[in-house]
Amino acid sequence: MKTFRTTCVAGAIAISGLATAATPSDAQAQAESRARQIVSTLTLDEKTEQLLNGAPAIPRLKIPAYNWWTESLHGAFGPGATTNFPQPIGLAASFNDRLMQDVAASISTEVRAVYALGRGKPNPNKIGGALNTWSPNINIFRDPRWGRGQETYGEDPFLTAQLGKAFVNGMQGPNPTLPQVIASPKHFAVHSGPESTRHSADVWVSAQDLEDTYLPAFRAAIVDAQAGSIMCAYNRVNGEPACASQSLLVKTLRQDWKFNGYVVSDCDAVVDIHAHHKYAPDAPAGVSAALKAGVDNECNGATLSNTPGLGERYKQALARGYLREADIDTALVRLFSARLRNGDLPGLAERSFPAAPAINSPEHRALALRSAIESLVLLKNDGVLPLKAATRIAVVGPLADARRVMRGNYSSGQTGPTLTVADGLRQQFPAAAVTLVPFGPSITDGDPVPASAFVAPDGSPGLRASYFNLEAGSATDVGKRRFQPKAFASHGVTQIDSRAGDFPEAGAVTRTVWTGFFVAPETGSYRLGLAGVKGGLRIAGREVTLAKRPTRWAEPVALTQVDLKQGERHALQFETESGAGAPPGMIWKRVSRQPLADLRAGVQGADAVVAVVGLTSDLEGEEMPVKVEGFSGGDRTTLDLPADQRAYLQAAAQLGKPLVVVNLSGSAIDLSWAQANAAAVLQAWYPGEGGGQAIAQVLSGAANPAGRLPVTFYRSAADLPPFDDYRMAGRTYRFFSKPVVYPFGHGLSYASFRYE
């Protein structure tokens, strides 16, 4: 693998006079000494700005800007196609800590390669591109309704601890004192929904539940794996905001566990201390409470829009006597020490970084496939699996040809080639007839429109962007350029890369108009929508939809159904109200206007039916204003499949063909009907870029399923205590005594086992 070395030079006073390379044994002490020297040269204004996730450059010391906000939950965030591994709940189903460490090490390599690519480029406050990561999520998945449970390793404290340690070890490398990438386990320490109340909730837990359930994984990550950072949560715990908790951050973390790394807040959790918890009277008092509890780095969402003056709150706290400057210095020494130890700042040891080919390399793609295979859990098999090579297969259901669902949440904008389940079956069964039967309109709809569907006005691939300044009522033409669309799957949309930096005047742009043609790949009915920006979409002169989604925490995309003919060009126009830098997106779904009739016709000649059903991370996830039946705010209100999917499965079962149900979800689903009526049931989670291939290999027998459930599959949410009750009584396999659909640890195989 090709590598190159960074030659970033810090100021003469701050760093370059300390050139002796450190050995692992003294690296920590040297880093702290050098960090103190840096801090001693800073002005108060410089100090307070460095406490934020978007730390600005200090030109006079030649210290570059640094954004601590970097995610790599199951793949690196980056500008290119990074490798997308299975969602963590799927990785947990492997029960394989060695695999987890290999996955984390691969992600770490890509994080470092992304960092090297972005070094020295503008927009330092863009998420990604740092040598630390806000992963893993080692909260306990105590209730299946929690939308972010998919990010965790399940309901068992021991399994979570072992996998969390493996992730930290893989991410940081063999020497945690000189880490490859600093891991930040989150969200310390008692945090698992509801999403709608996370900014203000006060969670009360007993000492037994705290020690036996909520803390073990964090202790393993900090004490055993020596994670260099930790993230505190939004909510209160036993009366104290987690990011101002003397009990958690001072006594447990610093005193009992001897943690000497840095603490980062969840984004705007420090703001919550005064704004929502009312634990402090105002912002200066709130930041003071956090800093004095040991929060060294404040993630503040306003940094993404380059909002100035955020450091003023700390200066006001100093002026009022809430803080001493020494308190700020302590935090900054930890932060600069981390940047020295991970190689962002030079001086401890010469560090090399992977070159761009390390990102989504063949080796990493192979590992993504292997991990996807190990994540799959065979829940039932009446002998229909594995499918024979010549089997005629009808692939049905709303997610049969869905690509975005494979990605899960917290995934990068682009990834390597990703097959749908239908694509995977076609590839795996080349001699068989694999028929895709379109589903009707569904709440799971919304895949990125492929670049091949766009044609620019001059007939070349892509679209044309025209930038305008509409201030004072006059339309000033800023510039035009043709752009090739790029997959932008983080929010299920296609990004039309604006390259705003190519126009010096781009900062004055108030409207962008994208024009060209849309070409349907086959005749049929399509649901179309615009996402990612405020604006409108017109096809053939007709207003199709109005987008109201300028941010990631925004309204679901509205989709409009239109009938299109294969090969016909339809004039297309986006009109976005945001600046040149905003990425508009177009999503679609091929659907049926008569799904049950198409189901009967499509299944008629088949030997087996593979129904791909489930949820998406646009329905279950982090703090989303989703309000549809079964979902609220990112969480679930029921364990059922969506009603249209349940009815569709029942209709498919009546057609007399063996029914194989493949469920895609990040949480437990009530699959009792499938257990009673389907010939086979496979839980596939959100399996990443190798998911379509992995599912096909397991269904064909090319791979032997070996995954086990890391969570209990309950029959009903009515069997559980209230969602916001954090007591463990009546939850998880350890404390739940009622009948379940599938127990924790359940999973079948094609092999026969005998214990003697």
Coordinates of C-alpha atoms in Angstrom, one line a residue, residues 244-550:
A244 CA -22.2 18.2 33.7
S245 CA -22.2 15.1 35.9
Q246 CA -19.8 15.2 38.8
S247 CA -20.8 11.6 39.5
L248 CA -20.1 10.2 36.1
L249 CA -17.4 12.4 34.7
V250 CA -15.4 13.1 37.8
K251 CA -15.9 10.3 40.2
T252 CA -16.5 7.3 37.9
L253 CA -14.5 8.4 34.8
R254 CA -11.5 10.4 36.2
Q255 CA -11.2 9.1 39.7
D256 CA -12.3 5.4 39.6
W257 CA -11.2 4.6 36.1
K258 CA -8.1 6.9 36.0
F259 CA -9.1 8.3 32.6
N260 CA -6.7 10.8 31.2
G261 CA -8.1 11.4 27.8
Y262 CA -10.5 14.1 26.7
V263 CA -14.3 14.3 27.0
V264 CA -16.4 15.6 24.1
S265 CA -20.0 16.6 24.4
D266 CA -22.7 15.3 22.1
C267 CA -23.7 18.1 19.7
D268 CA -25.5 20.9 21.6
A269 CA -25.6 18.9 24.8
V270 CA -23.8 21.7 26.6
V271 CA -26.4 24.1 25.3
D272 CA -29.1 21.8 26.7
I273 CA -27.7 22.3 30.2
H274 CA -29.3 25.7 30.5
A275 CA -31.7 25.7 27.5
H276 CA -33.6 22.5 28.2
H277 CA -32.5 20.9 31.5
K278 CA -32.6 24.3 33.2
Y279 CA -29.8 23.1 35.3
A280 CA -28.0 26.4 34.8
P281 CA -29.5 29.9 34.5
D282 CA -27.8 30.8 31.3
A283 CA -25.2 29.9 28.7
P284 CA -22.1 31.1 30.6
A285 CA -23.2 29.1 33.6
G286 CA -24.0 26.1 31.4
V287 CA -20.6 26.0 29.8
S288 CA -19.0 26.4 33.2
A289 CA -20.8 23.4 34.6
A290 CA -19.7 21.3 31.7
L291 CA -16.1 22.4 31.8
K292 CA -15.7 22.0 35.5
A293 CA -17.1 18.5 35.2
G294 CA -14.4 17.7 32.7
V295 CA -16.0 18.3 29.3
D296 CA -12.9 19.4 27.3
N297 CA -14.5 19.8 23.8
E298 CA -17.9 21.2 23.1
C299 CA -19.7 20.0 20.0
N300 CA -21.9 22.9 19.0
G301 CA -24.0 22.6 15.8
A302 CA -23.6 26.3 15.1
T303 CA -20.0 25.7 14.1
L304 CA -21.2 24.1 10.8
S305 CA -22.5 27.4 9.7
N306 CA -19.3 29.2 10.9
T307 CA -21.3 31.1 13.5
P308 CA -18.9 33.6 15.2
G309 CA -18.6 34.4 18.9
L310 CA -19.3 31.0 20.4
G311 CA -16.2 31.4 22.6
E312 CA -17.7 34.5 24.3
R313 CA -19.8 32.3 26.7
Y314 CA -16.5 31.0 28.2
K315 CA -15.1 34.5 28.6
Q316 CA -18.3 35.6 30.3
A317 CA -18.1 32.7 32.6
L318 CA -14.5 33.8 33.5
A319 CA -15.6 37.3 34.1
R320 CA -18.4 36.2 36.5
G321 CA -16.0 34.0 38.4
Y322 CA -17.6 30.7 37.4
L323 CA -14.4 29.5 35.8
R324 CA -10.7 30.0 36.2
E325 CA -8.4 30.3 33.2
A326 CA -6.6 27.3 34.6
D327 CA -9.8 25.3 34.0
I328 CA -9.7 26.2 30.4
D329 CA -6.0 25.4 30.2
T330 CA -6.6 21.9 31.6
A331 CA -9.1 21.1 28.8
L332 CA -6.8 22.5 26.1
V333 CA -3.8 20.5 27.3
R334 CA -5.9 17.4 26.9
L335 CA -7.0 18.5 23.4
F336 CA -3.6 19.5 22.1
S337 CA -2.1 16.4 23.6
A338 CA -4.5 14.3 21.6
R339 CA -3.6 16.1 18.4
L340 CA 0.1 15.5 19.1
R341 CA -0.5 11.8 19.9
N342 CA -2.6 11.1 16.8
G343 CA -0.2 12.8 14.5
D344 CA -2.3 15.8 13.5
L345 CA 0.5 18.0 15.0
P346 CA 4.1 16.9 14.5
G347 CA 6.8 16.3 17.1
L348 CA 6.2 13.0 18.9
A349 CA 6.9 10.5 16.1
E350 CA 7.0 10.6 12.3
R351 CA 3.6 9.4 11.0
S352 CA 2.7 8.1 7.6
F353 CA -0.8 8.1 6.1
P354 CA -2.4 5.8 3.6
A355 CA -2.9 7.1 0.1
A356 CA -6.3 7.4 -1.6
P357 CA -6.3 3.8 -3.0
A358 CA -6.8 2.5 0.6
I359 CA -10.3 4.0 0.5
N360 CA -12.8 1.2 -0.5
S361 CA -9.9 -1.0 -1.5
P362 CA -10.6 -4.5 -2.8
E363 CA -9.5 -5.9 0.6
H364 CA -12.0 -3.7 2.4
R365 CA -14.8 -4.5 0.0
A366 CA -14.1 -8.2 0.6
L367 CA -14.2 -7.7 4.3
A368 CA -17.5 -5.8 3.9
L369 CA -18.9 -8.9 2.1
R370 CA -17.6 -11.3 4.7
S371 CA -18.9 -9.2 7.6
A372 CA -22.3 -9.0 5.9
I373 CA -22.4 -12.8 5.6
E374 CA -21.5 -13.2 9.2
S375 CA -24.2 -10.7 10.3
L376 CA -27.1 -12.6 8.7
V377 CA -29.3 -14.6 11.1
L378 CA -31.4 -17.5 9.8
L379 CA -34.4 -17.5 12.0
K380 CA -36.4 -20.3 10.4
N381 CA -35.9 -22.9 7.7
D382 CA -38.4 -25.7 6.9
G383 CA -36.0 -27.1 4.3
V384 CA -36.6 -24.7 1.5
L385 CA -33.1 -23.2 1.9
P386 CA -30.7 -23.3 0.3
L387 CA -32.4 -22.7 -2.9
K388 CA -31.4 -24.9 -5.8
A389 CA -29.4 -23.5 -8.7
A390 CA -32.2 -23.8 -11.3
T391 CA -34.9 -22.4 -9.0
R392 CA -37.2 -19.9 -10.7
I393 CA -37.4 -17.0 -8.2
A394 CA -39.9 -14.2 -7.8
V395 CA -38.4 -11.4 -5.8
V396 CA -41.1 -9.3 -4.2
G397 CA -41.6 -6.7 -1.5
P398 CA -40.9 -3.0 -1.1
L399 CA -37.2 -3.5 -0.4
A400 CA -36.4 -6.1 -3.1
D401 CA -34.8 -3.5 -5.4
A402 CA -33.8 -1.0 -2.7
R403 CA -30.2 0.2 -2.5
R404 CA -30.3 2.9 0.1
V405 CA -31.6 0.6 2.9
M406 CA -28.4 -1.4 2.8
R407 CA -26.5 1.6 4.2
G408 CA -28.2 2.1 7.5
N409 CA -27.6 5.4 9.3
Y410 CA -24.4 7.3 10.0
S411 CA -23.0 6.3 6.6
S412 CA -20.8 8.3 4.3
G413 CA -22.2 10.1 1.3
Q414 CA -20.8 7.6 -1.2
T415 CA -19.9 4.0 -1.0
G416 CA -18.6 1.2 -3.3
P417 CA -20.8 -0.8 -5.6
T418 CA -23.9 -1.9 -3.7
L419 CA -26.2 -4.6 -5.0
T420 CA -29.9 -4.8 -4.1
V421 CA -31.3 -8.2 -3.0
A422 CA -32.7 -8.7 -6.5
D423 CA -29.3 -7.8 -8.1
G424 CA -27.6 -10.2 -5.8
L425 CA -30.0 -13.1 -6.7
R426 CA -29.5 -12.4 -10.4
Q427 CA -25.8 -12.6 -9.9
Q428 CA -25.9 -15.7 -7.7
F429 CA -28.4 -17.6 -9.9
P430 CA -27.2 -16.9 -13.4
A431 CA -29.0 -20.0 -14.8
A432 CA -32.3 -19.3 -13.0
A433 CA -35.1 -17.0 -13.9
V434 CA -35.1 -14.2 -11.3
T435 CA -38.2 -12.0 -11.7
L436 CA -38.6 -8.7 -9.9
V437 CA -42.2 -7.9 -9.0
P438 CA -42.8 -4.1 -8.2
F439 CA -44.4 -3.2 -5.0
G440 CA -47.0 -0.4 -4.5
P441 CA -46.2 3.0 -2.9
S442 CA -44.6 2.5 0.5
I443 CA -43.2 4.6 3.4
T444 CA -39.9 2.8 2.7
D445 CA -39.6 4.3 -0.8
G446 CA -36.7 6.6 -1.8
D447 CA -33.5 5.6 -3.5
P448 CA -31.0 7.9 -5.2
V449 CA -31.7 8.4 -8.9
P450 CA -28.7 7.0 -10.8
A451 CA -26.5 9.4 -12.7
S452 CA -27.4 7.5 -15.9
A453 CA -30.9 9.0 -15.7
F454 CA -29.7 12.6 -16.3
V455 CA -28.9 14.2 -19.6
A456 CA -27.6 17.9 -19.8
P457 CA -29.2 20.3 -22.3
D458 CA -26.3 19.7 -24.8
G459 CA -27.0 15.9 -24.7
S460 CA -24.0 15.0 -22.5
P461 CA -24.3 13.2 -19.2
G462 CA -25.3 15.2 -16.2
L463 CA -27.1 18.5 -15.6
R464 CA -26.4 22.2 -16.1
A465 CA -26.3 24.5 -13.0
S466 CA -27.0 28.2 -13.3
Y467 CA -26.3 30.4 -10.3
F468 CA -28.1 33.7 -9.6
N469 CA -28.1 36.5 -7.1
L470 CA -31.7 37.6 -6.6
E471 CA -31.0 40.3 -4.0
A472 CA -32.7 43.7 -4.5
G473 CA -35.1 42.1 -7.0
S474 CA -32.5 41.8 -9.8
A475 CA -31.3 38.5 -11.3
T476 CA -27.6 38.5 -11.8
D477 CA -26.2 35.6 -13.7
V478 CA -23.2 34.4 -11.6
G479 CA -22.2 31.5 -13.8
K480 CA -23.1 28.2 -15.5
R481 CA -21.5 24.8 -15.6
R482 CA -22.4 21.2 -16.4
F483 CA -22.0 18.7 -13.6
Q484 CA -22.0 15.0 -13.3
P485 CA -24.4 13.8 -10.6
K486 CA -22.9 11.7 -7.7
A487 CA -24.6 9.3 -5.4
F488 CA -25.2 10.9 -2.1
A489 CA -26.8 8.2 0.0
S490 CA -26.6 9.6 3.5
H491 CA -30.1 11.0 3.2
G492 CA -31.2 8.8 0.3
V493 CA -30.7 11.4 -2.4
T494 CA -28.5 12.1 -5.4
Q495 CA -26.1 15.0 -5.0
I496 CA -25.6 17.3 -7.9
D497 CA -22.1 18.4 -7.0
S498 CA -22.1 22.1 -7.3
R499 CA -18.4 22.8 -7.1
A500 CA -19.3 26.2 -5.7
G501 CA -15.6 26.9 -5.1
D502 CA -15.1 27.3 -8.8
F503 CA -17.0 30.6 -8.7
P504 CA -15.4 33.4 -6.8
E505 CA -18.8 35.0 -6.5
A506 CA -20.5 31.9 -5.2
G507 CA -21.0 33.4 -1.8
A508 CA -23.4 35.9 -3.3
V509 CA -25.6 33.2 -4.9
T510 CA -29.2 33.1 -3.6
R511 CA -30.7 30.7 -6.1
T512 CA -29.4 27.8 -8.2
V513 CA -31.3 26.4 -11.2
W514 CA -30.5 23.0 -12.5
T515 CA -31.7 22.1 -16.0
G516 CA -31.5 19.0 -18.2
F517 CA -33.5 15.9 -19.0
F518 CA -34.7 12.9 -17.0
V519 CA -34.8 9.6 -18.8
A520 CA -36.6 6.6 -17.3
P521 CA -34.7 3.3 -17.8
E522 CA -38.0 1.3 -18.3
T523 CA -41.6 2.1 -18.8
G524 CA -43.6 2.2 -15.6
S525 CA -44.9 4.2 -12.7
Y526 CA -42.4 6.1 -10.6
R527 CA -42.5 8.0 -7.4
L528 CA -40.2 11.1 -7.6
G529 CA -39.1 13.7 -5.1
L530 CA -36.6 16.3 -4.3
A531 CA -34.6 16.3 -1.1
G532 CA -31.7 18.0 0.6
V533 CA -32.7 21.6 -0.2
K534 CA -35.6 24.0 -0.3
G535 CA -36.9 24.3 -3.8
G536 CA -39.1 22.9 -6.5
L537 CA -38.9 20.1 -9.1
R538 CA -40.6 20.3 -12.5
I539 CA -40.7 17.5 -15.1
A540 CA -42.0 18.3 -18.6
G541 CA -43.2 21.7 -17.4
R542 CA -45.2 20.1 -14.6
E543 CA -44.6 20.9 -10.9
V544 CA -43.9 17.5 -9.4
T545 CA -43.1 18.3 -5.8
L546 CA -41.9 20.9 -3.4
A547 CA -39.0 20.0 -1.1
K548 CA -38.9 21.2 2.5
R549 CA -35.8 19.4 3.6
P550 CA -32.8 21.7 4.0

